[in-house]
Amino acid sequence: MNRRKSHTTGVKYVLAGGSVVAAFGMLVDPSGLLASLSPVEDVCQEVVQSRRVLSREELSRLLAVPEGSSKEQVRQTLKQPYCKLQTSNLMASGTVQREAYPLAFDPQTWLVVSYEGNQYTGYSFSFHH
């Protein structure tokens, strides 16, 4: 019987806790929370090479460039970008510059290369352009 009573008490606490969370959720504007967490938009701020696309071979060569390499080393591999994107202050130590390269085999997808100062910090993909 004690076991049944402790189980019932546990269920009551779970239900009470869930009710508090649900009530808090109704008081908070979730769109405001998401807006503050959303990444910087991938919109060109300056077009550098309007006809620039990235081949599969160039993409493969970039994968061999280690993070932390110089911007010059990446540029030797990729050449000039299609455009420069809005900078962001997402890194704790400074501003992140980003450059976009549409893929030749899928122009709606961009390779986005990131730099902090003169140092390559990585890449990502941006879809639906």
Coordinates of N, CA and C in Angstrom, one line a residue:
M1 N 0.8 -1.2 0.0 CA 0.0 0.0 0.0 C 0.9 1.3 0.0
N2 N 2.0 1.3 0.7 CA 2.9 2.4 0.7 C 3.4 2.7 -0.6
R3 N 3.7 1.7 -1.4 CA 4.2 1.8 -2.7 C 3.2 2.5 -3.6
R4 N 1.9 2.2 -3.5 CA 0.8 2.8 -4.3 C 0.7 4.2 -3.9
K5 N 0.8 4.6 -2.6 CA 0.7 5.9 -2.1 C 1.8 6.8 -2.7
S6 N 3.0 6.3 -2.7 CA 4.2 7.1 -3.2 C 4.1 7.3 -4.7
H7 N 3.6 6.3 -5.4 CA 3.4 6.5 -6.8 C 2.4 7.6 -7.1
T8 N 1.3 7.6 -6.4 CA 0.2 8.6 -6.5 C 0.7 10.0 -6.2
T9 N 1.5 10.1 -5.2 CA 2.1 11.4 -4.8 C 3.1 11.8 -5.9
G10 N 3.9 10.9 -6.5 CA 4.8 11.3 -7.6 C 4.0 11.8 -8.8
V11 N 2.9 11.2 -9.1 CA 2.1 11.6 -10.3 C 1.6 13.0 -10.0
K12 N 1.1 13.3 -8.8 CA 0.6 14.6 -8.5 C 1.7 15.7 -8.7
Y13 N 2.9 15.4 -8.3 CA 4.0 16.4 -8.4 C 4.3 16.6 -9.9
V14 N 4.3 15.5 -10.7 CA 4.5 15.7 -12.1 C 3.4 16.5 -12.8
L15 N 2.2 16.2 -12.4 CA 1.1 17.0 -13.0 C 1.2 18.5 -12.6
A16 N 1.5 18.7 -11.3 CA 1.6 20.1 -10.8 C 2.7 20.8 -11.5
G17 N 3.8 20.2 -11.7 CA 5.0 20.8 -12.4 C 4.7 21.1 -13.8
G18 N 4.0 20.1 -14.5 CA 3.6 20.3 -15.9 C 2.6 21.5 -16.0
S19 N 1.8 21.7 -15.1 CA 0.8 22.8 -15.1 C 1.5 24.1 -15.0
V20 N 2.5 24.2 -14.1 CA 3.3 25.4 -14.0 C 4.0 25.7 -15.3
V21 N 4.7 24.7 -15.9 CA 5.4 25.0 -17.1 C 4.4 25.4 -18.2
A22 N 3.2 24.8 -18.3 CA 2.2 25.2 -19.3 C 1.8 26.6 -19.1
A23 N 1.5 27.0 -17.8 CA 1.1 28.4 -17.5 C 2.2 29.4 -17.9
F24 N 3.4 29.1 -17.6 CA 4.5 29.9 -18.0 C 4.6 30.1 -19.5
G25 N 4.4 29.0 -20.2 CA 4.4 29.0 -21.7 C 3.4 29.9 -22.3
M26 N 2.2 30.0 -21.6 CA 1.2 30.9 -22.1 C 1.5 32.4 -21.9
L27 N 2.4 32.7 -20.9 CA 2.7 34.0 -20.6 C 3.9 34.6 -21.4
V28 N 4.7 33.7 -22.0 CA 5.9 34.1 -22.7 C 5.5 34.1 -24.2
D29 N 6.1 35.1 -24.9 CA 5.9 35.3 -26.3 C 7.0 34.5 -27.0
P30 N 6.7 33.3 -27.6 CA 7.8 32.4 -28.1 C 8.4 33.1 -29.4
S31 N 7.7 33.9 -30.1 CA 8.3 34.5 -31.3 C 9.4 35.5 -30.9
G32 N 9.3 36.1 -29.8 CA 10.4 37.0 -29.3 C 11.6 36.2 -28.9
L33 N 11.4 35.1 -28.3 CA 12.5 34.3 -27.9 C 13.3 33.7 -29.1
L34 N 12.5 33.3 -30.1 CA 13.1 32.7 -31.3 C 13.8 33.8 -32.1
A35 N 13.3 35.0 -32.1 CA 13.9 36.1 -32.9 C 15.3 36.4 -32.3
S36 N 15.5 36.3 -31.0 CA 16.8 36.6 -30.4 C 17.8 35.5 -30.7
L37 N 17.3 34.3 -31.0 CA 18.2 33.1 -31.2 C 18.4 32.9 -32.6
S38 N 17.7 33.5 -33.5 CA 17.8 33.2 -34.9 C 19.1 33.7 -35.5
P39 N 19.7 32.9 -36.4 CA 21.0 33.3 -37.0 C 20.9 34.5 -37.9
V40 N 22.0 35.1 -38.2 CA 22.1 36.2 -39.2 C 21.6 35.7 -40.5
E41 N 20.8 36.5 -41.2 CA 20.3 36.2 -42.5 C 21.4 36.1 -43.5
D42 N 21.3 35.2 -44.5 CA 22.2 35.1 -45.6 C 21.8 35.9 -46.8
V43 N 21.9 37.2 -46.6 CA 21.6 38.2 -47.7 C 22.9 38.9 -48.1
C44 N 23.1 39.0 -49.4 CA 24.3 39.7 -49.9 C 24.3 41.1 -49.4
Q45 N 25.4 41.6 -48.9 CA 25.6 43.0 -48.6 C 26.4 43.7 -49.7
E46 N 27.3 42.9 -50.4 CA 28.1 43.4 -51.5 C 28.4 42.2 -52.5
V47 N 28.0 42.4 -53.7 CA 28.3 41.4 -54.7 C 29.8 41.6 -55.2
V48 N 30.6 40.6 -55.1 CA 32.0 40.7 -55.5 C 32.2 40.2 -57.0
Q49 N 31.7 39.0 -57.3 CA 31.8 38.4 -58.6 C 30.4 37.8 -59.0
S50 N 29.7 38.6 -59.8 CA 28.3 38.2 -60.0 C 28.1 36.9 -60.8
R51 N 29.1 36.4 -61.4 CA 28.9 35.1 -62.2 C 29.6 34.0 -61.4
R52 N 30.1 34.2 -60.3 CA 30.8 33.2 -59.5 C 30.0 32.0 -59.0
V53 N 30.4 30.8 -59.4 CA 29.8 29.6 -58.8 C 30.9 28.7 -58.4
L54 N 30.7 27.8 -57.5 CA 31.7 26.9 -56.9 C 31.5 25.5 -57.5
S55 N 32.6 24.9 -58.1 CA 32.5 23.6 -58.7 C 32.6 22.5 -57.6
R56 N 32.3 21.3 -57.9 CA 32.5 20.2 -57.0 C 34.0 20.0 -56.6
E57 N 34.9 20.2 -57.6 CA 36.3 20.1 -57.3 C 36.8 21.2 -56.3
E58 N 36.3 22.4 -56.5 CA 36.7 23.5 -55.6 C 36.2 23.2 -54.2
L59 N 34.9 22.7 -54.1 CA 34.4 22.3 -52.8 C 35.2 21.2 -52.1
S60 N 35.6 20.2 -52.9 CA 36.4 19.1 -52.4 C 37.8 19.7 -51.8
R61 N 38.4 20.6 -52.6 CA 39.7 21.2 -52.1 C 39.5 22.0 -50.8
L62 N 38.3 22.7 -50.7 CA 38.1 23.4 -49.4 C 38.1 22.5 -48.2
L63 N 37.5 21.3 -48.4 CA 37.4 20.3 -47.3 C 38.8 19.9 -46.8
A64 N 39.8 20.1 -47.6 CA 41.2 19.7 -47.1 C 41.9 20.9 -46.4
V65 N 41.2 22.1 -46.4 CA 41.8 23.2 -45.7 C 41.4 23.2 -44.3
P66 N 42.3 23.1 -43.3 CA 42.0 23.0 -41.9 C 41.5 24.4 -41.4
E67 N 40.5 24.3 -40.4 CA 40.1 25.5 -39.7 C 41.3 26.1 -39.0
G68 N 41.4 27.5 -39.0 CA 42.5 28.1 -38.4 C 43.5 28.6 -39.5
S69 N 43.3 28.1 -40.7 CA 44.2 28.5 -41.8 C 43.9 30.0 -42.1
S70 N 44.8 30.6 -42.9 CA 44.7 32.0 -43.2 C 43.6 32.2 -44.3
K71 N 43.1 33.4 -44.3 CA 42.1 33.7 -45.3 C 42.7 33.6 -46.7
E72 N 44.0 34.0 -46.8 CA 44.7 33.9 -48.1 C 44.8 32.4 -48.6
Q73 N 45.0 31.5 -47.7 CA 45.0 30.1 -48.1 C 43.7 29.6 -48.6
V74 N 42.6 30.0 -48.0 CA 41.2 29.7 -48.5 C 41.0 30.4 -49.8
R75 N 41.4 31.6 -50.0 CA 41.2 32.3 -51.2 C 42.0 31.7 -52.4
Q76 N 43.1 31.1 -52.1 CA 43.9 30.4 -53.1 C 43.1 29.2 -53.6
T77 N 42.3 28.6 -52.7 CA 41.5 27.5 -53.1 C 40.2 27.9 -53.8
L78 N 39.6 28.9 -53.3 CA 38.2 29.2 -53.7 C 38.1 30.4 -54.7
K79 N 39.2 31.2 -54.7 CA 39.2 32.5 -55.4 C 38.2 33.5 -54.8
Q80 N 37.7 34.5 -55.6 CA 36.8 35.5 -55.1 C 35.4 34.9 -54.9
P81 N 34.7 35.4 -53.9 CA 33.3 34.9 -53.6 C 32.3 35.5 -54.6
Y82 N 31.1 35.0 -54.6 CA 30.0 35.6 -55.3 C 29.6 36.9 -54.5
C83 N 29.5 36.8 -53.2 CA 29.2 38.0 -52.4 C 29.7 37.9 -51.0
K84 N 29.7 39.1 -50.3 CA 29.9 39.2 -48.9 C 28.6 39.3 -48.2
L85 N 28.4 38.5 -47.1 CA 27.2 38.5 -46.4 C 27.3 39.4 -45.2
Q86 N 26.2 39.7 -44.5 CA 26.2 40.5 -43.3 C 27.1 39.9 -42.3
T87 N 27.9 40.7 -41.6 CA 28.8 40.2 -40.6 C 28.0 40.0 -39.3
S88 N 28.5 39.2 -38.4 CA 27.9 38.9 -37.2 C 28.9 39.0 -36.0
N89 N 28.3 39.2 -34.8 CA 29.1 39.2 -33.6 C 28.9 37.9 -32.8
L90 N 28.7 36.8 -33.4 CA 28.3 35.6 -32.7 C 29.5 35.0 -32.0
M91 N 30.7 35.2 -32.4 CA 31.9 34.7 -31.7 C 32.2 35.6 -30.5
A92 N 32.6 35.0 -29.5 CA 32.9 35.8 -28.3 C 34.1 36.8 -28.5
S93 N 35.0 36.4 -29.4 CA 36.2 37.2 -29.5 C 36.2 38.3 -30.6
G94 N 35.1 38.3 -31.4 CA 35.1 39.4 -32.4 C 34.0 39.2 -33.5
T95 N 34.2 39.9 -34.5 CA 33.3 39.9 -35.6 C 33.6 38.8 -36.6
V96 N 32.6 38.2 -37.1 CA 32.7 37.1 -38.1 C 32.3 37.6 -39.5
Q97 N 33.2 37.6 -40.4 CA 32.9 37.9 -41.8 C 32.5 36.6 -42.5
R98 N 31.6 36.8 -43.4 CA 31.1 35.6 -44.2 C 31.0 35.9 -45.6
E99 N 31.3 34.9 -46.5 CA 31.3 35.1 -47.9 C 30.6 33.9 -48.5
A100 N 29.8 34.2 -49.6 CA 29.0 33.1 -50.2 C 29.4 32.7 -51.5
Y101 N 29.3 31.4 -51.8 CA 29.7 30.8 -53.1 C 28.5 29.9 -53.5
P102 N 27.7 30.3 -54.5 CA 26.6 29.4 -55.0 C 27.3 28.1 -55.6
L103 N 26.7 27.0 -55.4 CA 27.2 25.8 -55.9 C 26.8 25.6 -57.4
A104 N 27.8 25.3 -58.3 CA 27.5 25.2 -59.7 C 26.5 24.1 -60.0
F105 N 26.5 23.0 -59.2 CA 25.5 21.9 -59.4 C 24.2 22.1 -58.7
D106 N 24.1 23.1 -57.9 CA 22.8 23.5 -57.2 C 22.8 24.9 -56.8
P107 N 22.6 25.8 -57.7 CA 22.7 27.3 -57.5 C 21.8 27.8 -56.4
Q108 N 20.8 27.1 -56.0 CA 19.9 27.5 -54.9 C 20.6 27.3 -53.5
T109 N 21.7 26.6 -53.5 CA 22.5 26.3 -52.3 C 23.8 27.0 -52.4
W110 N 24.1 27.7 -51.3 CA 25.3 28.5 -51.2 C 26.2 27.8 -50.1
L111 N 27.5 27.8 -50.4 CA 28.5 27.5 -49.4 C 28.9 28.8 -48.8
V112 N 28.8 28.9 -47.5 CA 29.1 30.1 -46.7 C 30.4 29.9 -45.9
V113 N 31.4 30.7 -46.2 CA 32.7 30.5 -45.6 C 32.8 31.7 -44.6
S114 N 33.3 31.3 -43.4 CA 33.4 32.3 -42.3 C 34.8 32.5 -41.9
Y115 N 35.1 33.8 -41.6 CA 36.4 34.2 -41.1 C 36.3 35.1 -39.9
E116 N 37.2 34.9 -39.0 CA 37.3 35.9 -37.9 C 38.7 36.5 -38.0
G117 N 38.6 37.8 -38.4 CA 39.8 38.5 -38.7 C 40.4 37.9 -40.0
N118 N 41.6 37.5 -40.0 CA 42.3 36.9 -41.2 C 42.3 35.3 -41.0
Q119 N 41.5 34.8 -40.1 CA 41.6 33.3 -39.9 C 40.3 32.7 -40.3
Y120 N 40.4 31.6 -41.1 CA 39.3 30.8 -41.5 C 38.7 30.0 -40.3
T121 N 37.4 30.2 -40.1 CA 36.8 29.5 -38.9 C 35.8 28.4 -39.3
G122 N 35.6 28.2 -40.6 CA 34.7 27.1 -41.0 C 33.8 27.5 -42.2
Y123 N 32.9 26.6 -42.4 CA 31.9 26.8 -43.5 C 30.6 26.2 -43.1
S124 N 29.5 26.6 -43.8 CA 28.2 26.0 -43.6 C 27.5 26.1 -45.0
F125 N 26.3 25.6 -45.1 CA 25.5 25.7 -46.3 C 24.2 26.4 -46.0
S126 N 23.8 27.2 -47.0 CA 22.6 28.0 -46.9 C 21.7 27.6 -48.1
F127 N 20.5 27.3 -47.8 CA 19.6 26.7 -48.8 C 18.5 27.7 -49.3
H128 N 18.0 27.4 -50.5 CA 16.8 28.2 -51.0 C 17.1 29.6 -51.3
H129 N 18.0 29.9 -52.2 CA 18.3 31.2 -52.6 C 17.8 31.4 -54.0

